[in-house]
Coordinates of C-alpha atoms in Angstrom, one line a residue:
X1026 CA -3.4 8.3 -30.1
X1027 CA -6.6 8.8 -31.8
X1028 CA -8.4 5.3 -31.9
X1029 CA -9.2 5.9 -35.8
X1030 CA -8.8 2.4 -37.7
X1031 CA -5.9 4.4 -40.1
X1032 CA -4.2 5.4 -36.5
X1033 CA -4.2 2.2 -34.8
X1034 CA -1.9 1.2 -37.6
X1035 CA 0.4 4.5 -37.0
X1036 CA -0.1 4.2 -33.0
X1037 CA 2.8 1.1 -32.8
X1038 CA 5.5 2.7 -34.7
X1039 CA 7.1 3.3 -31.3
X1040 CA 7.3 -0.4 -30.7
X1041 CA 10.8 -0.6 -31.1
X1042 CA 11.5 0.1 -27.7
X1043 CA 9.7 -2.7 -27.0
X1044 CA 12.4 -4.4 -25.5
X1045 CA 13.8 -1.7 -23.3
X1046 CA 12.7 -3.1 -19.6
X1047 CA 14.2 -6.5 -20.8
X1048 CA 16.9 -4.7 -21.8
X1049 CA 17.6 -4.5 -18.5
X1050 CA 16.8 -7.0 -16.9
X1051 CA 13.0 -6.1 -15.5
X1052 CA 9.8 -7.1 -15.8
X1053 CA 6.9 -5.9 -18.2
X1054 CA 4.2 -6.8 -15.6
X1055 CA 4.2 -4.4 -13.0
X1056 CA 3.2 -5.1 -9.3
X1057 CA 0.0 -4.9 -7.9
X1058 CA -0.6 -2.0 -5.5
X1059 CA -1.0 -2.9 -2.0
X1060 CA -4.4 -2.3 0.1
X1061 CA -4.9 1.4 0.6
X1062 CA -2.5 2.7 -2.3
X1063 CA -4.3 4.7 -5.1
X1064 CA -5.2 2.7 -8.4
X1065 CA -5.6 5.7 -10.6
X1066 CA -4.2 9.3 -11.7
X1067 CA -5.3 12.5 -12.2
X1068 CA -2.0 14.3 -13.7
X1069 CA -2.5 17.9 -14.3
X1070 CA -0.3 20.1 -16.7
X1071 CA -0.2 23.9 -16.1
X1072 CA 1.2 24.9 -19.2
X1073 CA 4.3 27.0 -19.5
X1074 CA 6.3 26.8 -16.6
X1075 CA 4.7 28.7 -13.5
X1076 CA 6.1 30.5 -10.3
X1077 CA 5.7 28.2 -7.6
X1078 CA 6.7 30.6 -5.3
X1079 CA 3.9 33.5 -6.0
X1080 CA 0.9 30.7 -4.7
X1081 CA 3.1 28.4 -1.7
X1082 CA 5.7 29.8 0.3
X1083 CA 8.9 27.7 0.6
X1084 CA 10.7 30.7 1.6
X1085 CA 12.7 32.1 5.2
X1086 CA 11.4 35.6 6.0
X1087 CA 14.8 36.6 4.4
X1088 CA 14.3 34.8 1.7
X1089 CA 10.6 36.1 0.8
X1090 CA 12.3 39.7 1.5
X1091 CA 14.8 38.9 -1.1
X1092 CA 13.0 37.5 -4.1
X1093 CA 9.4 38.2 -3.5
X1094 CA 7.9 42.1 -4.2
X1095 CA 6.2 43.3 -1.5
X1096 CA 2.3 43.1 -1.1
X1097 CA 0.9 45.7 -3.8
X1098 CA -1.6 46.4 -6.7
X1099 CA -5.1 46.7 -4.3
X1100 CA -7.6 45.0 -6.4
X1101 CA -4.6 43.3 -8.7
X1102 CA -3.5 42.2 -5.3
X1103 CA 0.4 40.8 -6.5
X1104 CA 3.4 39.8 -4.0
X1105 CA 3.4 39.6 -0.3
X1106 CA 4.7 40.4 3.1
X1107 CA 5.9 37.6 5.3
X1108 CA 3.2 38.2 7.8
X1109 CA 0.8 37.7 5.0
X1110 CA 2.3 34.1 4.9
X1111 CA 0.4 31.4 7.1
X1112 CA 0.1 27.2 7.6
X1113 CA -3.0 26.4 6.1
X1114 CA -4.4 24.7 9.1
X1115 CA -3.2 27.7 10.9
X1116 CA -1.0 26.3 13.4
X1117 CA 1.5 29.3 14.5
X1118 CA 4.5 30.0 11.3
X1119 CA 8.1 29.9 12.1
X1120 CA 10.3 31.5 8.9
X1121 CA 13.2 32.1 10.1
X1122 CA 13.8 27.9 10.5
X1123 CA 15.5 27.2 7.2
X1124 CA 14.3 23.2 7.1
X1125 CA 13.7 21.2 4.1
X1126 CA 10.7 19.8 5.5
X1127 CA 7.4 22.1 6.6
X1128 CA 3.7 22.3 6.9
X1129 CA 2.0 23.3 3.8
X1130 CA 1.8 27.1 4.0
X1131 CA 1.2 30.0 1.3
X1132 CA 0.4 33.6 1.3
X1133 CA -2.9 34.8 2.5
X1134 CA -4.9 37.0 0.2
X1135 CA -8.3 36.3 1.6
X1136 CA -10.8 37.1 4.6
X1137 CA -10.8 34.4 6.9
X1138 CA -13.8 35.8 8.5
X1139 CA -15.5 35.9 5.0
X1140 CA -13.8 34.1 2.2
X1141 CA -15.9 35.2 -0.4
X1142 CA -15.0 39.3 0.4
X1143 CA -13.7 40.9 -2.9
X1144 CA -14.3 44.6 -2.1
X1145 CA -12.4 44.9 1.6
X1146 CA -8.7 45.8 2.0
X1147 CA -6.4 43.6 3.8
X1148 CA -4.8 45.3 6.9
X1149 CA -2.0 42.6 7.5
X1150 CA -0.3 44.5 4.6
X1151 CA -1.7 48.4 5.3
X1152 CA -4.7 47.8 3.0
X1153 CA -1.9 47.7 -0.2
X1154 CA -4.1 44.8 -1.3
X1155 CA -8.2 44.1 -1.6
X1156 CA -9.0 40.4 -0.6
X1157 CA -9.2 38.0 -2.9
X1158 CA -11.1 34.4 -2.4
X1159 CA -9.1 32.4 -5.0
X1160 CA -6.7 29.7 -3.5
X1161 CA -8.8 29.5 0.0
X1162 CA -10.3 26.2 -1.3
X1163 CA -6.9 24.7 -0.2
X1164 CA -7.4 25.9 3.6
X1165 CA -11.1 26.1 3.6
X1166 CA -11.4 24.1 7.1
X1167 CA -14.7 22.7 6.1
X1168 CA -13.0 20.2 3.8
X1169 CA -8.9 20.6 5.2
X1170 CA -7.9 19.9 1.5
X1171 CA -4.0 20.7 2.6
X1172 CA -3.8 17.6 4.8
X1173 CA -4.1 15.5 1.5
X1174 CA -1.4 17.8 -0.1
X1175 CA 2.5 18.0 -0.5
X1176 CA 4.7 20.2 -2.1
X1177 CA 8.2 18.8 -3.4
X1178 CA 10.4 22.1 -3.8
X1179 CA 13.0 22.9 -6.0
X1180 CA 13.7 19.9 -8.0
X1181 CA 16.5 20.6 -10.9
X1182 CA 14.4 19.4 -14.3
X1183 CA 18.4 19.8 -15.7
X1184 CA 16.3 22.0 -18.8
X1185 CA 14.8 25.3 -19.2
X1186 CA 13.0 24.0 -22.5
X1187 CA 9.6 23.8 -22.9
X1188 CA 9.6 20.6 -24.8
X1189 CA 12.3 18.8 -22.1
X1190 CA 11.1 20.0 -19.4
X1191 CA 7.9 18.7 -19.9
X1192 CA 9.4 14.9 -20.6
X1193 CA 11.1 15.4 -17.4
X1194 CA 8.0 16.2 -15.2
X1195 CA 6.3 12.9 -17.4
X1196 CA 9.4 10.4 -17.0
X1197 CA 12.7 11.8 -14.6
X1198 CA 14.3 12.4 -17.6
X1199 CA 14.8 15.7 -19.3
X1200 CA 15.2 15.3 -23.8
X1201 CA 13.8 15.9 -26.5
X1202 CA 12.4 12.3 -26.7
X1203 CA 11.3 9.7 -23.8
X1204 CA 13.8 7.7 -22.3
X1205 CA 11.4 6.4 -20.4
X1206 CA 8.1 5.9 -20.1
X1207 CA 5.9 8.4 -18.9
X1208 CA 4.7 8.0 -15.4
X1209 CA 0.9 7.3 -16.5
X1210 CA 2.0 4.7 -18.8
X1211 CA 3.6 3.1 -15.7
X1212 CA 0.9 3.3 -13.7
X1213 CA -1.4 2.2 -16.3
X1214 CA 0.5 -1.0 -16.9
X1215 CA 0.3 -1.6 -13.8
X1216 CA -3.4 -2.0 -13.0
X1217 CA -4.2 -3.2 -16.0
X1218 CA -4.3 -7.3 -15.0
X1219 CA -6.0 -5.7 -11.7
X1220 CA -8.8 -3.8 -13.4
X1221 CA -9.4 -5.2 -16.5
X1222 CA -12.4 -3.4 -17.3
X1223 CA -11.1 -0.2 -17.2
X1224 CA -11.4 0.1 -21.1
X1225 CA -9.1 3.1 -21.2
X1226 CA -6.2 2.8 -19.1
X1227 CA -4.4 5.9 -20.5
X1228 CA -6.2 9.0 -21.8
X1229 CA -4.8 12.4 -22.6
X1230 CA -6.9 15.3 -22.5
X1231 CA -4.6 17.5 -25.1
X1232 CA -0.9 18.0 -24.6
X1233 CA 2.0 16.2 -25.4
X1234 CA 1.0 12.7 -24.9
X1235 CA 2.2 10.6 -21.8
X1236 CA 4.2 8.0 -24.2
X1237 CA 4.6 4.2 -22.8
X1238 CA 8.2 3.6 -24.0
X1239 CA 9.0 -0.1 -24.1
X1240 CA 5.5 -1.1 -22.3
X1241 CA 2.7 -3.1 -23.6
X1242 CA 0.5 -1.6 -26.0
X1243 CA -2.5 -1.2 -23.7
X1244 CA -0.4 1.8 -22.2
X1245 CA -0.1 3.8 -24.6
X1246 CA -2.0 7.0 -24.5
X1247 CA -5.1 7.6 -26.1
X1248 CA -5.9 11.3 -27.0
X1249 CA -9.4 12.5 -27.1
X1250 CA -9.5 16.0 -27.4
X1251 CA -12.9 16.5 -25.7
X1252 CA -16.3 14.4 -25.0
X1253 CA -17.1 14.5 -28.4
X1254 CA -14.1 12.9 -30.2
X1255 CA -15.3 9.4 -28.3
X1256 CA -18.4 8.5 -30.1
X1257 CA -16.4 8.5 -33.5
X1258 CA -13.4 6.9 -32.2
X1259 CA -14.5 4.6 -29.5
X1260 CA -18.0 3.7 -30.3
X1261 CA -20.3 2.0 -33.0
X1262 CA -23.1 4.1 -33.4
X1263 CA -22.4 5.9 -36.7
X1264 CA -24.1 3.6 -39.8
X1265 CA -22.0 4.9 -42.3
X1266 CA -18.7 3.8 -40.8
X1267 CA -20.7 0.4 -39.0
X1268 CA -23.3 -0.6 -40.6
X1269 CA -23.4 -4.2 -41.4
X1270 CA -20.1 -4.7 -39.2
X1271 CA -21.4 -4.6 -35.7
X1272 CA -22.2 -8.3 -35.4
X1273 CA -19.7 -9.5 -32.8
X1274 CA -18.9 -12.9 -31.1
X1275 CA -16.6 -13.8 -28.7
X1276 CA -13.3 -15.6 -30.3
X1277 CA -10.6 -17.5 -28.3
X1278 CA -7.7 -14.9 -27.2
X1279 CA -4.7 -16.0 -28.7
X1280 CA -1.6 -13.8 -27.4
X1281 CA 1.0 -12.3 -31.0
X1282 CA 2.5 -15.9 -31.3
X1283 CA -0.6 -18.3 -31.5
X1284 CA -0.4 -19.1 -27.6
X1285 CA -4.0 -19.5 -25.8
X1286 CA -4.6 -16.4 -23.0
X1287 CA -7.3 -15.9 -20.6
X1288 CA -10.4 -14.8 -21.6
X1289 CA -11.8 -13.8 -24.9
X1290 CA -11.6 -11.1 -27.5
X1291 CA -15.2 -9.8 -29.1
X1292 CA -14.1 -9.9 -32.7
X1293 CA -16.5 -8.4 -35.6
X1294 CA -15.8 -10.2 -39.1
X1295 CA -12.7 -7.5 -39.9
X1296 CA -11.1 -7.2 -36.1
X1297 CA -11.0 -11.6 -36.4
X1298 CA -9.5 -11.3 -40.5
X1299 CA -7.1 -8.6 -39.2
X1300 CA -5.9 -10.5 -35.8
X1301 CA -5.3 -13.5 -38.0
X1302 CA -3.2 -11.8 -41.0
X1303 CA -1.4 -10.0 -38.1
X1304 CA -0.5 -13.2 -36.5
X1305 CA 0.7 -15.2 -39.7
X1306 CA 3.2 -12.4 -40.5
X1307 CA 5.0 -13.5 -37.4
X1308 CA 8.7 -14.3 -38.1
X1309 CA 8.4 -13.3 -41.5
X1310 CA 11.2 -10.3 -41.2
X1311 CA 13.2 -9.3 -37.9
X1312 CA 12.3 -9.1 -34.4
X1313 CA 12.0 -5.5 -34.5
X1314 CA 8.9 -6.1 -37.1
X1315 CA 7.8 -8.4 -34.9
X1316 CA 7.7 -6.2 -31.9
X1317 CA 6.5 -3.5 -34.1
X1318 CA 3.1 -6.1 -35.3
X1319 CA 2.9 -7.7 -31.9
X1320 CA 2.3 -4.1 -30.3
X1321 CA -0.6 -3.5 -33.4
X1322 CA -1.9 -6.6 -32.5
X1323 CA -2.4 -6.1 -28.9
X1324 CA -3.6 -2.5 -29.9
X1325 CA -5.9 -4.1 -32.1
X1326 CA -7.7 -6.5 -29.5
X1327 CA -7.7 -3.5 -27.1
X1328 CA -9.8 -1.4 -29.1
X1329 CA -12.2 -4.2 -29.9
X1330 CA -13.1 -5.2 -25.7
X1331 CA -13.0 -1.0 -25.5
X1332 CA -15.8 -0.6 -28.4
X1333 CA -17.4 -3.7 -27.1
X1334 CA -17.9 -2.1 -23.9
X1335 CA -19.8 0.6 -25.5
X1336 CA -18.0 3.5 -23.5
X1337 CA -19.8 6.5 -24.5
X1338 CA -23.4 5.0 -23.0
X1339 CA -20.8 4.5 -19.6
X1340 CA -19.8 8.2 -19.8
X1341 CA -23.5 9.5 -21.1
X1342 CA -24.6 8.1 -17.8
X1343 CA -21.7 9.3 -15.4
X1344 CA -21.9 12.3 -13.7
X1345 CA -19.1 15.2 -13.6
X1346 CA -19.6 18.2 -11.2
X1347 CA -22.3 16.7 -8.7
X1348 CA -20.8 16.8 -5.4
X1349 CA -19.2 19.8 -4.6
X1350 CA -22.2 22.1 -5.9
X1351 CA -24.3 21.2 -2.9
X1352 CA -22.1 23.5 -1.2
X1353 CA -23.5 27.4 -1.9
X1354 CA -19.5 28.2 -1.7
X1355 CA -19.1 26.4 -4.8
X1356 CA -21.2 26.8 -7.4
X1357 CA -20.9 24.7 -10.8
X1358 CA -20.0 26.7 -13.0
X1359 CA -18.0 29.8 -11.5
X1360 CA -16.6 32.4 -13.2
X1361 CA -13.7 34.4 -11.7
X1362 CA -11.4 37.6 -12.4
X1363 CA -8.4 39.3 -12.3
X1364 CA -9.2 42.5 -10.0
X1365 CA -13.0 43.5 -10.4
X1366 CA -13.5 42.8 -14.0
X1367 CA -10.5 43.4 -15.8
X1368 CA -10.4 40.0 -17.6
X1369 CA -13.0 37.2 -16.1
X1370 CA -13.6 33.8 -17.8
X1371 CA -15.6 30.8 -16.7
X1372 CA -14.7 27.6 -15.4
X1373 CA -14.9 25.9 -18.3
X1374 CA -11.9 27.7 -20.2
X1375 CA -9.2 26.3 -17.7
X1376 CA -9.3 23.0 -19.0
X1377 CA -11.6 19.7 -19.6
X1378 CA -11.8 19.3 -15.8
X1379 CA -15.9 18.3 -16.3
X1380 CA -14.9 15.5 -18.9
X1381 CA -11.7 14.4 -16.7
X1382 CA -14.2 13.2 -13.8
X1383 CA -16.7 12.0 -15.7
X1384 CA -13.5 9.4 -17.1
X1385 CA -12.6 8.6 -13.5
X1386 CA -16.4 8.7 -11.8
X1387 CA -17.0 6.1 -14.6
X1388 CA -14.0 3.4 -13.6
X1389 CA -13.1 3.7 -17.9
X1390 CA -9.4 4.5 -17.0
X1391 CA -7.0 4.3 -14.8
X1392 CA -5.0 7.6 -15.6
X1393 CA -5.9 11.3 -17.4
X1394 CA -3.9 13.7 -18.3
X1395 CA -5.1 17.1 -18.4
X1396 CA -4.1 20.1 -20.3
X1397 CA -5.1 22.8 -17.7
X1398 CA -4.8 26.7 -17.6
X1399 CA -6.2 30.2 -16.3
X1400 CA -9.7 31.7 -17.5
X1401 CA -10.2 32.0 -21.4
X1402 CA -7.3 30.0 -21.7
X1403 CA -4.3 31.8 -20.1
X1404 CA -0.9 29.8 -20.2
X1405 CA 1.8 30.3 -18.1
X1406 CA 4.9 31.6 -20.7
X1407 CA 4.8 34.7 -19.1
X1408 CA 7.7 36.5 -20.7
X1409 CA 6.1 39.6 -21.9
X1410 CA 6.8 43.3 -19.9
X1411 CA 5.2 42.8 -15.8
X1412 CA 4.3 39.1 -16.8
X1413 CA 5.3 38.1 -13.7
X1414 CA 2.6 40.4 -12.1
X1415 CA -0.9 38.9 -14.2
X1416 CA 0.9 35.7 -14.2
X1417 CA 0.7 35.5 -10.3
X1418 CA -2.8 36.5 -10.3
X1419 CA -3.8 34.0 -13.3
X1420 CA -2.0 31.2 -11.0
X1421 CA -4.1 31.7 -7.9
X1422 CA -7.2 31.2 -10.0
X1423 CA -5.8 28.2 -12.0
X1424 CA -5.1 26.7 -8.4
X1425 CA -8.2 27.4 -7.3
X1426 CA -9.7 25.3 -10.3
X1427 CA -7.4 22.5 -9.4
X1428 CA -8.7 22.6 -5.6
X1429 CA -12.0 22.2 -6.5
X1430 CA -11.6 19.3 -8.9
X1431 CA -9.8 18.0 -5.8
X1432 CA -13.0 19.1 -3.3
X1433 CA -15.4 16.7 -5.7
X1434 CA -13.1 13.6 -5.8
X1435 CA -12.9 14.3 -2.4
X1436 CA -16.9 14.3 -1.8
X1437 CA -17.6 11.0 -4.6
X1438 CA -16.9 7.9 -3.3
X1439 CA -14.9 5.2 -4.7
X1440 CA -17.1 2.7 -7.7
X1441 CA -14.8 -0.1 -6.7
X1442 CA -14.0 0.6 -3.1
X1443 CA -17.1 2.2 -1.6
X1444 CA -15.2 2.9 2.0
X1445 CA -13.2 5.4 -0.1
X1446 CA -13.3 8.7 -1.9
X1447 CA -12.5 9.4 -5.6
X1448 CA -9.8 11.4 -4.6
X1449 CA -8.2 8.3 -2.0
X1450 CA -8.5 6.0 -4.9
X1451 CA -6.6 9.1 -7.2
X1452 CA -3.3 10.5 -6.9
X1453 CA -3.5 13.8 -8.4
X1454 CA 0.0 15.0 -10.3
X1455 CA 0.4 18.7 -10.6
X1456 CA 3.6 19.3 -13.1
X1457 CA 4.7 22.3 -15.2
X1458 CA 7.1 22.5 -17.6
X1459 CA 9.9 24.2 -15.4
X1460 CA 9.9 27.0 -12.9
X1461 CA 10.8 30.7 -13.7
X1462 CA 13.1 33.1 -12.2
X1463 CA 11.9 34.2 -9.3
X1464 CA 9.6 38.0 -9.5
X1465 CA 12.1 40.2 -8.4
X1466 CA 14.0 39.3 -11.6
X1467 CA 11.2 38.6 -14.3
X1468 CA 9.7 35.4 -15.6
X1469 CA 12.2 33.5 -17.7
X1470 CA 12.9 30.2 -17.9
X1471 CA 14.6 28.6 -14.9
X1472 CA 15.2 24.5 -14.6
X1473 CA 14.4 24.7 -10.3
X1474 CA 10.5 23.7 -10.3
X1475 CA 8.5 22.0 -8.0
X1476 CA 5.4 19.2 -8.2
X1477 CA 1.9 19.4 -5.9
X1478 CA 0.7 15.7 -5.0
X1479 CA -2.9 15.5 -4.1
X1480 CA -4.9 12.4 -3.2
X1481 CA -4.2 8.6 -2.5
X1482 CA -0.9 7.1 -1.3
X1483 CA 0.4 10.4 0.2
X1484 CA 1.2 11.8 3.6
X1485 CA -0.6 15.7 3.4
X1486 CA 0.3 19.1 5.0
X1487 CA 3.9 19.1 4.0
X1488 CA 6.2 21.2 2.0
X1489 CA 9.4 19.7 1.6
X1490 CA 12.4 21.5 0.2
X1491 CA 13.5 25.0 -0.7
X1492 CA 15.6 26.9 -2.0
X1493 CA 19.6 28.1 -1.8
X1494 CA 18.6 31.4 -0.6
X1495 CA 22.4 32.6 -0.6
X1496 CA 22.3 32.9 -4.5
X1497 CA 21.5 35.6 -6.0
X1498 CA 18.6 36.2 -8.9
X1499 CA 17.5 32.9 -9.1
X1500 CA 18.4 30.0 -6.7
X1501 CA 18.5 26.2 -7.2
X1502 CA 17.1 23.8 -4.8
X1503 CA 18.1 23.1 -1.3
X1504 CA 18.7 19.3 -0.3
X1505 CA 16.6 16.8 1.3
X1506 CA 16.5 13.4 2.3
X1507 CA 16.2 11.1 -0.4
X1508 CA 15.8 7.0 -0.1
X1509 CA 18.1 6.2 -3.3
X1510 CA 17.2 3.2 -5.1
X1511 CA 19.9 1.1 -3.2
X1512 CA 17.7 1.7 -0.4
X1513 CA 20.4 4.5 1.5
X1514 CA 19.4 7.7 2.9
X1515 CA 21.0 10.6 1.2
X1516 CA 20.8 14.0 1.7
X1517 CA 21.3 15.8 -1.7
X1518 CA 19.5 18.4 -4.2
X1519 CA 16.5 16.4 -5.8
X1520 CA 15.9 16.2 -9.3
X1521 CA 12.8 15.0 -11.9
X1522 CA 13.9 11.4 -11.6
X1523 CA 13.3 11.8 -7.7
X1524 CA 9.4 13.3 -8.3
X1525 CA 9.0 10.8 -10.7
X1526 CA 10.0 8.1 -8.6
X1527 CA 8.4 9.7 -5.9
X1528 CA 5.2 9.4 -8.1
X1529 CA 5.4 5.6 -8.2
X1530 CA 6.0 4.6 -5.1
X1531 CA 2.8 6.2 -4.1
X1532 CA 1.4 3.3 -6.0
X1533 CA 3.4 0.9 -4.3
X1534 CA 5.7 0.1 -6.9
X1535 CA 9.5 0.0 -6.3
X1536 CA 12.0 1.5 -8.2
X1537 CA 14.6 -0.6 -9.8
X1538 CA 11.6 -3.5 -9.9
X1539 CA 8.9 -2.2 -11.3
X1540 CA 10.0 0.6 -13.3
X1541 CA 13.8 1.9 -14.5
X1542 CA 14.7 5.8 -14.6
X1543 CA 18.0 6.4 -16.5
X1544 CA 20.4 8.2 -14.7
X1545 CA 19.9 7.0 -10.8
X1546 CA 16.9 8.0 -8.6
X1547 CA 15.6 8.5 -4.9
X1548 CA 12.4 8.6 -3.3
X1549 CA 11.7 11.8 -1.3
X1550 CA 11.6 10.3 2.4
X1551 CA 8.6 10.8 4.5
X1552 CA 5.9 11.0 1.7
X1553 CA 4.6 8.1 0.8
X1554 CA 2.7 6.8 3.0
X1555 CA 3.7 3.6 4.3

């Protein structure tokens, strides 16, 4: 929601599923996270549904013969050979062992010897194809991003729609509305009580929003578009809106029903008249109204601590791309291409990657999601005649992009845990809206997908899953072990309740407990780090 007085009013209209979690039984207070477990997210949405499968390699040898073209296109270097195919900490590669559970591997389209070589031919695959450096940021040894990194593998999001399959990557469960809330809003919840200061504990970056079904207001997603859209929304620096009404003072903080809470709230004349006529309409219709005012209320006090704080002086000051820059390899702002100049864009048109770390260098939230892409903007609905083939090469690039946002969390260290980085303090959620049918068929729609943790909480250099290789056009997912919310091992085909439960317990919340997926849920086993 846009913080806009006239939208704080419309931002509790979905306070009806207020009672949900009590509903059934559970609590609205989630559980602190244990020593060592992240306390904030980074959850990235390539938009479109992408191909998994052209930038890792979850495949046998048979299976990469099957469903992948072979190495071609020279500078438009697209598909590969299994021998291109390597572990990214290079430890020897074994694919003919169809196991659910591997190191992280891809297909290599760079120089080893010199990563940033776009001109020489790769021999592996009889020169077909001319090196390219994007996607070596995830084996780069210097900084051995992949042992930080997991791949879960052909999940069934039970859609092929864009809409549902993007509320299934958000919540576990695929519709046209949430039937739960969005992982962020979970994991906002949750560290609220634990970092009260984080003024904004849920901001989206574009794209449908991450909605807080059933939770307290203070989860619900706030949606600034770019840097800009905070000093009208989120601060009182413009006279013409606040002149006259800045004067604040610190008023007792009395909770929807008149009950004393901890602390105060920093009321101007308006926020204290407005908390007060919000509180005596209590009881004076039903209990939905009720729940629908006592979510504007707590909305309401929100945004006065949040303007209080005086955010955008917090975020003038912070930093985005400072770390990684040092390195020559890495330049700020980057531009890359598709072959040797056949479309090239810079960094900046992927996404709001610059303002997304200067919101989690700055401790002001607790979890962005970010609309992300290829150069000039490229989205991933590749339907359109050999989409498959600039989709692949778009991919690398957009992976690329991600690795380096990954490389500076990596390098900044933690405001409120100096012993760790950013990026330990972060668990970074890659998500699409589906997968597609696999290159040798085209680029459709297709409900197998997969989902690339990064960060905190996590145990890195694994790829775990695959696919039914025995189909043919496009196969569903293989199973794997699962720890189901009774707390049995199963071994079964996972689905988007099992990444987003998966997601969760990273934080060390338990399913069941602290959070409710409809429709039954696992945990993928050996992932989160215990």
């Amino acid at each position: 929601m846009k913080l806009s007085r006239r939208n704080l009013f419309q931002a509790a209209f979905g306070a009806a599923q207020v009672g949900l979690l009590a509903r059934y039984g559970l609590p609205t207070t989630m559980a602190q996270s244990a020593s060592g477990r992240p306390t904030k997210m980074l959850a990235i949405w390539l938009v479109g549904g992408i191909h998994w499968e052209s930038f890792f390699a979850p495949m046998t040898r048979a299976g990469i013969q099957k469903f992948i073209p072979p190495a071609q296109g020279y500078e438009n270097a697209y598909g590969y050979n299994p021998e291109q195919v390597e572990h990214l900490d290079r430890s020897p590669v074994d694919l003919l062992a169809p196991g659910p559970v591997r190191k992280l591997r891809m297909p290599v389209y760079w120089n080893w010897a010199n990563p940033a070589d776009r001109s020489g031919r790769n021999p592996v695959v009889g020169n077909a194809q001319t090196y390219r450096p994007d996607g070596y940021v995830w084996a780069n040894p210097k900084y051995k991003l992949y042992e930080k990194a997991v791949l879960l593998v052909g999940a069934d999001q039970g859609t092929a729609a864009h809409a549902s399959g993007l509320i299934a990557s958000m919540s576990g469960v695929a519709g046209s509305t949430f039937r739960a809330p969005a992982v962020q809003a979970v994991v906002a919840n949750a560290m609220a009580s634990r970092f009260p200061d984080r003024a904004l504990p849920n901001v989206a970056l574009g794209g449908p929003l991450p909605m807080a079904l059933g939770l307290p207001a203070l989860a619900n997603p706030t949606l600034l578009s770019s840097s800009a859209t905070v000093e009208p929304t989120l601060s009182d620096r413009r006279d013409g809106t606040w002149n006259g009404l800045r004067a604040r003072k610190d008023e007792p903080n009395l909770a929807f029903d008149g009950t004393p809470m901890s602390g105060t709230v920093p009321a101007t004349a308006v926020d204290s008249a407005l908390l007060k006529a919000v509180r005596r309409e209590r009881g004076t219709s039903t209990a939905g109204t009720d729940a629908y005012l006592e979510q504007l209320y707590d909305t309401y006090k929100g945004a006065s601590r949040t303007i209080r704080r005086d955010m955008l002086s917090v975020l003038e000051k912070t930093p985005a791309w400072e770390k990684l820059k040092a390195d020559p390899a890495y330049p700020e702002d980057w531009m890359a291409c598709t072959g040797y100049a056949d479309a090239c864009g810079m960094m900046q048109s992927m996404g709001d990657y610059a303002f997304a770390l200067q919101l989690l260098k700055s401790d002001l939230v607790s979890t962005v999601t970010l609309r992300g892409t290829s150069i000039e903007g490229f989205t991933f609905d590749s339907h359109f005649v050999n989409g498959q083939i600039v989709h692949a090469q778009y991919l690398r690039i957009a992976f690329e992009m991600v690795g380096r946002m990954c490389l500076e969390m990596s390098l900044t260290p933690s405001r409120s845990d100096p012993s760790r980085s950013l990026l330990d303090e972060t668990l970074v959620y890659v998500y699409s809206d589906f997968g597609r049918t696999f290159p040798k068929v085209g680029s459709d729609h297709h409900p197998a997908t997969c989902a690339l943790l990064v960060g905190g909480g996590i145990q890195g250099n694994q790829m775990i899953g695959g696919y039914d290789e025995r189909m043919e056009g496009s196969p569903m997912g293989i199973p794997v072990r699962l720890v189901e919310e009774s707390g049995d091992i199963v071994t079964r085909t996972p689905n988007s309740q099992d990444i987003a439960a998966t997601v969760l317990r990273a934080y060390g919340l338990v399913p069941g407990k602290d959070f409710f997926i409809p429709g039954g849920y696992g945990v993928f086993d050996g992932v989160v780090r215990t």
